[in-house]
Short mmCIF file of C-alpha atoms in Angstrom, two decimals:
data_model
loop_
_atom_site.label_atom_id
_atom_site.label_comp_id
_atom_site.label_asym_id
_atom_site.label_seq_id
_atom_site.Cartn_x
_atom_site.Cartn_y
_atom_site.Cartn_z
CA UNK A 200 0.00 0.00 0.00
CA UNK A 201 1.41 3.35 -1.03
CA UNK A 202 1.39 5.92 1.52
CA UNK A 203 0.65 9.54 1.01
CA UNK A 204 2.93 12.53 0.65
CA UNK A 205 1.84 13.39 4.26
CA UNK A 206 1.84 9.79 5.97
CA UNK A 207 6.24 9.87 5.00
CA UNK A 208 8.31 9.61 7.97
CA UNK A 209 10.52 12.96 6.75
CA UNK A 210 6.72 14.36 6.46
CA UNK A 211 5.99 13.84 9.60
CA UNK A 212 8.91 14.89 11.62
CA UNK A 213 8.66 17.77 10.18
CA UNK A 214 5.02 18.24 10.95
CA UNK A 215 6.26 17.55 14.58
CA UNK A 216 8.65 20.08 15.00
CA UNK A 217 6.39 22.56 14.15
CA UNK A 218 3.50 21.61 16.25
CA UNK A 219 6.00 21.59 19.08
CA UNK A 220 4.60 23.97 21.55
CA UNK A 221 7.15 26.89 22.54
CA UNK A 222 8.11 26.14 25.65
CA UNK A 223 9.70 23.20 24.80
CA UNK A 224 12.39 25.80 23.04
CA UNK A 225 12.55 27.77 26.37
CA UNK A 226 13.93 24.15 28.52
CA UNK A 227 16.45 23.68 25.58
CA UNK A 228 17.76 26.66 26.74
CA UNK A 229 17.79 26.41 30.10
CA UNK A 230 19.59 23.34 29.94
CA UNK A 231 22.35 24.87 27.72
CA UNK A 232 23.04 27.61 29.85
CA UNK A 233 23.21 25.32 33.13
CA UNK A 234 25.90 22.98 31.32
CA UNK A 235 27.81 26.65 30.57
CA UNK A 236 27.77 27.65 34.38
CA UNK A 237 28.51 24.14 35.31
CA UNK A 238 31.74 24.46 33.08
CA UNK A 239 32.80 28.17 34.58
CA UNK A 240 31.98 26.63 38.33
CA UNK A 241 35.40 24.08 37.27
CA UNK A 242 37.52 27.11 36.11
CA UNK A 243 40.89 27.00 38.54
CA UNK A 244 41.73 30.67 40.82
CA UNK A 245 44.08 33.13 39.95
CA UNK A 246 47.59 33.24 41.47
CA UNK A 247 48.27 35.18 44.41
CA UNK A 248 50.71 38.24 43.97
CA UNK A 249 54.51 36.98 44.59
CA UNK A 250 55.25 38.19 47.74
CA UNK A 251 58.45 40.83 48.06
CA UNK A 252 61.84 39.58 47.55
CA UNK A 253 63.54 39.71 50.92
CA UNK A 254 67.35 41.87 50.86
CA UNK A 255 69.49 43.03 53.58
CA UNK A 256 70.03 46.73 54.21
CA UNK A 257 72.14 49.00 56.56
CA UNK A 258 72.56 52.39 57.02
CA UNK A 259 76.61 53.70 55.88
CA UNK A 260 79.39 53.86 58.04
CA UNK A 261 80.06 57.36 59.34
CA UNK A 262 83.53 58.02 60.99
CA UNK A 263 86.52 60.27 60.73
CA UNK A 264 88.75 59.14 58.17
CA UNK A 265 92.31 59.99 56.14
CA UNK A 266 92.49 60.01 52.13
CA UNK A 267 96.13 58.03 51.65
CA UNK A 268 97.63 57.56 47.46
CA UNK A 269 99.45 54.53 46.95
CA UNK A 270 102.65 54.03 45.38
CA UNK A 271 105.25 51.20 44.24
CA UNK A 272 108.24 51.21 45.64
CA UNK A 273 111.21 49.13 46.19
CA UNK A 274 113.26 48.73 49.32
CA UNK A 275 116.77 49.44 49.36
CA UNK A 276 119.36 49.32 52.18
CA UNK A 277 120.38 52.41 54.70
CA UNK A 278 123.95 51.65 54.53
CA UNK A 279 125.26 48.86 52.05
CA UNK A 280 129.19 47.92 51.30
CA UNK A 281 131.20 46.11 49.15
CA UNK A 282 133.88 45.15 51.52
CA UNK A 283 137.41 44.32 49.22
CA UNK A 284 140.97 43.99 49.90
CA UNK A 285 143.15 46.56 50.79
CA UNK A 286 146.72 44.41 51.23
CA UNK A 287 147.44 41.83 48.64
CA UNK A 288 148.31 38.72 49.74
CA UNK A 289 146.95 34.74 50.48
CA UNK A 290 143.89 34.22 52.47
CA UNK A 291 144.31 32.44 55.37
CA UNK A 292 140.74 32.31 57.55
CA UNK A 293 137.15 33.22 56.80
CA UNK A 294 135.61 33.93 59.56
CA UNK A 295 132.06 34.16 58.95
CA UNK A 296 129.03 31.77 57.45
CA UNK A 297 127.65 32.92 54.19
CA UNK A 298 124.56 35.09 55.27
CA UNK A 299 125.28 35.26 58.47
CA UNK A 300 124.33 38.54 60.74
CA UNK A 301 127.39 40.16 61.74
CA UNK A 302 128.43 43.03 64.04
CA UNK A 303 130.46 46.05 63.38
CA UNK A 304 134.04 44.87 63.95
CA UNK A 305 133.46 40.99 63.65
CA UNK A 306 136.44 39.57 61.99
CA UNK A 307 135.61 38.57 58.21
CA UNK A 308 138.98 37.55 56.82
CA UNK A 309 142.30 37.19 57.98
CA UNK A 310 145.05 37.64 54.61
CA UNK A 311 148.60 36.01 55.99
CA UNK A 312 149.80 39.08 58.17
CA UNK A 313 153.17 37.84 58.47
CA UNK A 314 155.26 39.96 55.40
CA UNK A 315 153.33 43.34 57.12
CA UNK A 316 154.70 42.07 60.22
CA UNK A 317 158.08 41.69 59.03
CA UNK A 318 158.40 44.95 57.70
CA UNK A 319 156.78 46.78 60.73
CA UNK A 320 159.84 45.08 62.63
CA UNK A 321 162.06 46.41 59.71
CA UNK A 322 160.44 49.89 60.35
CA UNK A 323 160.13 49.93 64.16
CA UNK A 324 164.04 49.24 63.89
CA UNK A 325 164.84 52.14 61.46
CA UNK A 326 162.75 54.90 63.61
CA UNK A 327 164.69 53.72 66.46
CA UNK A 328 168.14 54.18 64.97
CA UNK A 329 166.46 57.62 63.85
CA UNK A 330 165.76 58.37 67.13
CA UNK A 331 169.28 57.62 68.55
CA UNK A 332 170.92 59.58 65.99
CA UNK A 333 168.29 62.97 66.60
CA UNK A 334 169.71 62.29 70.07
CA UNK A 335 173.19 62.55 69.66
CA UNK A 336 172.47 65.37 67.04
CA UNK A 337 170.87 66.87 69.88
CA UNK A 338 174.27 66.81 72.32
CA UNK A 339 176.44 67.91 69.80
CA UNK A 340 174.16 71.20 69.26
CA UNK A 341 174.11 71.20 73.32
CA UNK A 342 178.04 71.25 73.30
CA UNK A 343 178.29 73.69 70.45
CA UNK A 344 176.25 75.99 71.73
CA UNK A 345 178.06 76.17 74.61
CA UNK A 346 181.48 76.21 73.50
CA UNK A 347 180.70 78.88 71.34
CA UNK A 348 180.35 81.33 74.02
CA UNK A 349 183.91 80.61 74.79
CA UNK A 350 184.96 81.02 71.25
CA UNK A 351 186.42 77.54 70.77
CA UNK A 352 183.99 76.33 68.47
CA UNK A 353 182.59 78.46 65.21
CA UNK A 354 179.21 79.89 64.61
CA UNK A 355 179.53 77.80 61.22
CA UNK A 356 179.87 74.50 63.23
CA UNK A 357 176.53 75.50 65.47
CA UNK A 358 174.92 76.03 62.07
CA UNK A 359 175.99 72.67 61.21
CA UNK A 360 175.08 70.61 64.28
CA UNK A 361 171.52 72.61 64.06
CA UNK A 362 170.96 71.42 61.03
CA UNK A 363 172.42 67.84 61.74
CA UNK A 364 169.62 67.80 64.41
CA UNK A 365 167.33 68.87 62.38
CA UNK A 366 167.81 66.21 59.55
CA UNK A 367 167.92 63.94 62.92
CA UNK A 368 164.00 64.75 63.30
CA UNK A 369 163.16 64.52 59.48
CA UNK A 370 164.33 61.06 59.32
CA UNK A 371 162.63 59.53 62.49
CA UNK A 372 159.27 61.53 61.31
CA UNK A 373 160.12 59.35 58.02
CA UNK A 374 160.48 56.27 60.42
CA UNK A 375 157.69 56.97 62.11
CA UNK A 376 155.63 56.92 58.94
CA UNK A 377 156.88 53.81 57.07
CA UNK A 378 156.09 52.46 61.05
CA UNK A 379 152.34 53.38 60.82
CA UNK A 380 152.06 52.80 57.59
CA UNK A 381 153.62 49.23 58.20
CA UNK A 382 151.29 48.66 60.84
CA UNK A 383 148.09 49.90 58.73
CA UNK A 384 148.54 46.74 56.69
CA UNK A 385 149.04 44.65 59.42
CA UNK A 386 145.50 45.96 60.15
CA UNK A 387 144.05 45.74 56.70
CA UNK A 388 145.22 41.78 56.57
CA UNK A 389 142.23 41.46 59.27
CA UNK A 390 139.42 42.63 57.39
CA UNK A 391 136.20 43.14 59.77
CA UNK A 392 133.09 44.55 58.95
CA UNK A 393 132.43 48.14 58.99
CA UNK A 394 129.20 48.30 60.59
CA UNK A 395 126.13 45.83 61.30
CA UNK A 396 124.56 43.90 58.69
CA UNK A 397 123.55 41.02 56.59
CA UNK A 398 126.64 39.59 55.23
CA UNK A 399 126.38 37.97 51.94
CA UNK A 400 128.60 34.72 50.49
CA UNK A 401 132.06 34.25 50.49
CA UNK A 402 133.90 35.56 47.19
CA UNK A 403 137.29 34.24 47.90
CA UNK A 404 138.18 31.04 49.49
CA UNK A 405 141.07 30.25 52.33
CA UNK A 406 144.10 29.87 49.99
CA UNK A 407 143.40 32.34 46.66
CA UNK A 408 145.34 35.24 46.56
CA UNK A 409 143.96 38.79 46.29
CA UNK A 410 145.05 42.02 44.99
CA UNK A 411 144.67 44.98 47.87
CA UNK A 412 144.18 48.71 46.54
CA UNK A 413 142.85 51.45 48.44
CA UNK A 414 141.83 53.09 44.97
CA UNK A 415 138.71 50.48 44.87
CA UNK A 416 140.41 47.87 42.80
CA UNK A 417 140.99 45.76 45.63
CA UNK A 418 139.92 42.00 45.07
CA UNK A 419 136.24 41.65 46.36
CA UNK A 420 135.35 39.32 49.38
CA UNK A 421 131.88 40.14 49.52
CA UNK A 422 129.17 42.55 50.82
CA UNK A 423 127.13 43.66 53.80
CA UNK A 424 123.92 45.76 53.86
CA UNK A 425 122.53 47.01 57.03
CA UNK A 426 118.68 45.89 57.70
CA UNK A 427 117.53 47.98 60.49
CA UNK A 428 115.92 50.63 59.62
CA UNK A 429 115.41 49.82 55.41
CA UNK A 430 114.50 52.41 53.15
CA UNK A 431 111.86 52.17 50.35
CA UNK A 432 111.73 54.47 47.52
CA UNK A 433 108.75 55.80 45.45
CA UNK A 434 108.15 57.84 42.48
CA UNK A 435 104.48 60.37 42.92
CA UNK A 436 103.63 61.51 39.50
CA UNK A 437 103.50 65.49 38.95
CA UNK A 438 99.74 65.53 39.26
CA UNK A 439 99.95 64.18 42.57
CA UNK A 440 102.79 66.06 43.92
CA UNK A 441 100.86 69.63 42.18
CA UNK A 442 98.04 68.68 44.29
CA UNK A 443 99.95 68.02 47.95
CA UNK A 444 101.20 71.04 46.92
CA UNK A 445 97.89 72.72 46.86
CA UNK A 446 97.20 71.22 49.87
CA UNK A 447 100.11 72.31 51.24
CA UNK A 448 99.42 76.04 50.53
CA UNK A 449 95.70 75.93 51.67
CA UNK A 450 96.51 74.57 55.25
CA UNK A 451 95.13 70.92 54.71
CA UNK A 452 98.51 68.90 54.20
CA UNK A 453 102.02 69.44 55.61
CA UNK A 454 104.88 69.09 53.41
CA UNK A 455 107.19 66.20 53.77
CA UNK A 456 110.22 68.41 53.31
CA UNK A 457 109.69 69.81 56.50
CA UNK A 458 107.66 67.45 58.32
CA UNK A 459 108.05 63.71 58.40
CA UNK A 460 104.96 62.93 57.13
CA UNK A 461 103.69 59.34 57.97
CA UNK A 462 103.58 56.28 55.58
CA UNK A 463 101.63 53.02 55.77
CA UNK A 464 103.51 49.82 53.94
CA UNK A 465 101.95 46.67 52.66
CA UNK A 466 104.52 43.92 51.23
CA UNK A 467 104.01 41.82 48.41
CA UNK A 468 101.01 39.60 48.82
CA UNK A 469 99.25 41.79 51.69
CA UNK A 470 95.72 42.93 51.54
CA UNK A 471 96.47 45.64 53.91
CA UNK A 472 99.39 47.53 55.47
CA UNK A 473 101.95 45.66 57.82
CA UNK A 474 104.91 48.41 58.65
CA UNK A 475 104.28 52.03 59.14
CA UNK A 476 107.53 54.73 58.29
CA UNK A 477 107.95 58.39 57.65
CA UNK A 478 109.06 60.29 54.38
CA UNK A 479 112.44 61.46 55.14
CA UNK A 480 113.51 62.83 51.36
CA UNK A 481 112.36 64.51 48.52
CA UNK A 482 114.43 64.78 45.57
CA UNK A 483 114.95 68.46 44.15
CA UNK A 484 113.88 68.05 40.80
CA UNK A 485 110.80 66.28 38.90
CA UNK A 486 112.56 63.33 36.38
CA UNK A 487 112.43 64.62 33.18
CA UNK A 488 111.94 61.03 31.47
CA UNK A 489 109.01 59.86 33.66
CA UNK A 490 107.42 62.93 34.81
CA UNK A 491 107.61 61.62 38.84
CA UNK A 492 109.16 63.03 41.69
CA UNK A 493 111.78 60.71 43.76
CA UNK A 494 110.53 60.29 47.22
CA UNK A 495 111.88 58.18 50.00
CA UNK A 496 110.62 56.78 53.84
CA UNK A 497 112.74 55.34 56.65
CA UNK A 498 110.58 52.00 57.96
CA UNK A 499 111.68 49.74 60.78
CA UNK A 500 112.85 46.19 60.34
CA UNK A 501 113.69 44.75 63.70
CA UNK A 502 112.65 41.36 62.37
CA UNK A 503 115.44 41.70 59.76
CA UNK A 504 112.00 40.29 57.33
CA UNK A 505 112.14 42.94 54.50
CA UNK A 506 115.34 42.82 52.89
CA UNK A 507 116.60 45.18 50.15
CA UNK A 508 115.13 44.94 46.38
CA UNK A 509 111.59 43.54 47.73
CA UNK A 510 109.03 45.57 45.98
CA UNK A 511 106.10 47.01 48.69
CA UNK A 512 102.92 49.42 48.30
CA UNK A 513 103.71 52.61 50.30
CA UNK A 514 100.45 54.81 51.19
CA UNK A 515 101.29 58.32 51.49
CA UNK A 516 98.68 60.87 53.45
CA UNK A 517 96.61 62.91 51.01
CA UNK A 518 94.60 65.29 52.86
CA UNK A 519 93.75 66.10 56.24
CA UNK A 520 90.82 64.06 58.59
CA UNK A 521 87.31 64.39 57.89
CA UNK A 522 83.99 62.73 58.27
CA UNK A 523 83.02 60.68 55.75
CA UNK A 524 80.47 58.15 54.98
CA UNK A 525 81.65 54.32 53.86
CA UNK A 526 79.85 51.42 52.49
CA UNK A 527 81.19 48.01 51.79
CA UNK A 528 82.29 46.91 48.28
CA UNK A 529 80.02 44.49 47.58
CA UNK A 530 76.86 47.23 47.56
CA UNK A 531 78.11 49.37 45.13
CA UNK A 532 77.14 48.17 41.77
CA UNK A 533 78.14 49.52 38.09
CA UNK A 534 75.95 50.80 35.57
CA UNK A 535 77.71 51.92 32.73
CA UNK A 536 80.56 54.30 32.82
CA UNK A 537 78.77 55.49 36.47
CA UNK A 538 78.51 53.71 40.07
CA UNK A 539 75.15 53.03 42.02
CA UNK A 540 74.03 51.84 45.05
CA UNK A 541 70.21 50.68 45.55
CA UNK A 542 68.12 52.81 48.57
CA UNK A 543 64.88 51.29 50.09
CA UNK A 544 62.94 54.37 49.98
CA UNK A 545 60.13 54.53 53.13
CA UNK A 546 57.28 52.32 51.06
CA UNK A 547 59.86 49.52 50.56
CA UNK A 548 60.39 50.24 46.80
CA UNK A 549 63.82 50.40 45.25
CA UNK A 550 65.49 53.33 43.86
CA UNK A 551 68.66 53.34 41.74
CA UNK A 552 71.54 56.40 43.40
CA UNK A 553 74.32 57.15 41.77
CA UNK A 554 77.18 57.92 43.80
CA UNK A 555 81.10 58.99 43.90
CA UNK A 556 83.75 56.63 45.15
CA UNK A 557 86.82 57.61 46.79
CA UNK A 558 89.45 55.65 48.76
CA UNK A 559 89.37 52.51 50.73
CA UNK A 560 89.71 52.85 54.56
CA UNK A 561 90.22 49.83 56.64
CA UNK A 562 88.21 47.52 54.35
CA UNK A 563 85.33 50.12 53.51
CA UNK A 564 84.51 52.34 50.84
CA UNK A 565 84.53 56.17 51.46
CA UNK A 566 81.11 57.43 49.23
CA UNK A 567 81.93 61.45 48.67
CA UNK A 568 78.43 62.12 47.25
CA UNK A 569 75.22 60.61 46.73
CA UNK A 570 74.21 59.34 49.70
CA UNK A 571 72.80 60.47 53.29
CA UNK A 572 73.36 59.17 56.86
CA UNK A 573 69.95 57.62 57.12
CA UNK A 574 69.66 55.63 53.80
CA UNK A 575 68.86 52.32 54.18
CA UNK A 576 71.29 50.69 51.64
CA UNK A 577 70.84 47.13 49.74
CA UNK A 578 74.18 44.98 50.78
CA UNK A 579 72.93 41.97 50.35
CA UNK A 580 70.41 40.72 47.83
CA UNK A 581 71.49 43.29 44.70
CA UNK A 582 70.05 40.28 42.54
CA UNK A 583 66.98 40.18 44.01
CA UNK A 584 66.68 43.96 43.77
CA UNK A 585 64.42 45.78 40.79
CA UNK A 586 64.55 49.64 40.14
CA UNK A 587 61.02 50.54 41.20
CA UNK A 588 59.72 47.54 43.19
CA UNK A 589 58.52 46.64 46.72
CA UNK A 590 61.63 44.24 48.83
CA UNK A 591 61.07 42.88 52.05
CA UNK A 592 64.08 44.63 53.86
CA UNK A 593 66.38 43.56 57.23
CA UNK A 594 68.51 44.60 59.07
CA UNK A 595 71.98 43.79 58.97
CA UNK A 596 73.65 42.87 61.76
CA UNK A 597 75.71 44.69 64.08
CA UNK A 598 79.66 44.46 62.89
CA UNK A 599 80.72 45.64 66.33
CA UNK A 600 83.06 48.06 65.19
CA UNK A 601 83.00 51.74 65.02
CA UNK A 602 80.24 53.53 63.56
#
């Protein structure tokens, strides 16, 4: 059986639908936006705000402090000697161990004494014949002169016994001379040293034969430098010595040709000074080839520890006291071709301050602008720090030094 147009399923479904009444739209509805609401009710919270970085600040250092410009120099003995022959002659005894400390007059070396000896006997022997005949010369002018009042000697043969006495004295000064001079070498064949020092190796060993010379071209035994005090020179360029001199002349800065100014010394290796001195020279004139000024301090060495040639930082005073504010390296950050420090400003944010550096003092850096007593400086946690945001800041804690 055929069905009609209107009896088709399609027909009829579509009949449906539009004989549904309208509220069955209305529910459709409903139930779509319920599932929507269900579906926002499973959306996850938003984050909380990230809580403030934590850093440490402090407040800077205030004290009185001393501006000091350091310097290479190079130590160099007070007194220092090449000791050398002065008699020819074989070596017989050394006296001393290589680098030993010696004593002025310790005995060094001993060069066989025995030809001075002989001719010192040789001389003592002539100024004693000299002697007898100045003597006898001496009588026969006594006898002349008084036979001559009687008449029964010449005025020509006093003349001649004067001058007989006379050549009598010449020739036992002459005695007396090759005497001394006999005995000199005797003393020059024990050669001591000249004054305490540091004695260096043996040049010449116990059987060689040296040349002597008082000229300087004596055979040399070896060398002694003194230890105690040492001197260290330094060169200050001509900027710095035109501005102690402006120091000088406004009353901040005396001059260390007229007062000896104190120095601070740090050896090789040292993080800070170890031996203090005073500038005791100034050279009179500026070296033309390097532009510096020749400057020397006197530093004690009782420990005989520096010896000369080391190399050693001198600090020289720059300027007179003042107060000054310091912070520690490690807060002072670089920002370009300028230096900054971060400040906690009173809501906790972070602000960038540039600032000028000067000189170290005792471990701290002296800040000569930029900053005020009562800024509360970042000095630990600069990584942690952003221009502009909110830190969580502490304390740091009490150093126990001076403040």
């Amino acid at each position: 059986m055929e069905l009609s147009a209107s009896e088709k399923p399609g027909h009829l479904a579509q009949n449906e639908s539009f004989n549904r009444p309208p509220g069955s739209a209305l529910g459709a509805l409903v139930i779509l936006l319920a599932v929507n609401l269900s579906g926002c009710g499973n959306t996850a919270p938003a984050p909380p705000a990230a809580a403030a970085p934590p850093v440490t600040v402090a407040q800077p250092t205030k004290r009185t402090v001393t501006d000091w410009d350091e310097f290479t120099g190079r130590f160099e003995a007070v007194d220092e000697v090449q000791v050398r022959a002065r008699v020819g002659g074989f070596v017989t005894n050394v006296e001393f161990k290589d680098g030993d400390f010696v004593k002025a007059g310790d005995l060094l070396y001993i060069i066989d004494p025995r030809p001075f000896e002989a001719v010192a006997e040789q001389a003592d022997g002539q100024l004693a014949d000299a002697r007898a005949k100045a003597e006898l010369a001496k009588r026969d002018l006594d006898r002349g002169l008084s036979l001559v009042q009687t008449s029964a000697v010449s005025e020509q043969v006093v003349d001649q016994r004067r001058q007989a006495l006379q050549a009598a004295h010449a020739a036992e000064t002459v005695a007396q001379g090759a005497l001394k001079a006999a005995q000199l070498n005797i003393e020059f064949s024990h050669v001591v040293a000249p004054f305490a020092g540091r004695v260096s190796r043996h040049l010449v060993s116990i059987g060689n034969l040296v040349q002597g010379s008082d000229n300087g071209g004596g055979t040399l035994l070896t060398s002694i430098v003194s230890l105690d005090p040492i001197y260290i020179y330094f060169d200050i360029d001509e900027a710095t010595y035109l501005k102690y001199n402006r120091l000088f002349f406004a009353g901040k800065r005396p001059s260390s040709r007229d007062n000896p100014n104190p120095v601070q010394v740090s050896l090789t290796g040292e993080t800070k000074p170890s031996h203090d001195g005073k500038v005791d020279f100034l050279d009179n004139r500026l070296d033309v080839s390097t532009g510096t000024l020749r400057g020397r301090a006197v530093v004690p060495n009782k420990d005989f520890s520096i010896l000369p040639g080391q190399f050693g930082r001198v600090r020289l005073i720059a300027s007179a006291p003042y107060d000054a504010l310091l912070l520690p390296d490690t807060a002072i950050a670089t920002d370009q071709s300028r230096k900054i420090v971060f400040v906690v400003k009173s809501d906790d944010t972070v602000e960038a301050r540039p600032v000028t550096l000067g000189p170290l003092d005792e471990g701290l850096r002296v800040i000569r602008e930029g900053l005020k007593p009562d800024d509360r400086v970042i000095v630990d946690g600069l990584q942690r720090a952003r221009v502009g945001a909110k830190v969580s800041p502490h304390a740091a804690p009490a150093a126990g030094g001076k403040t």
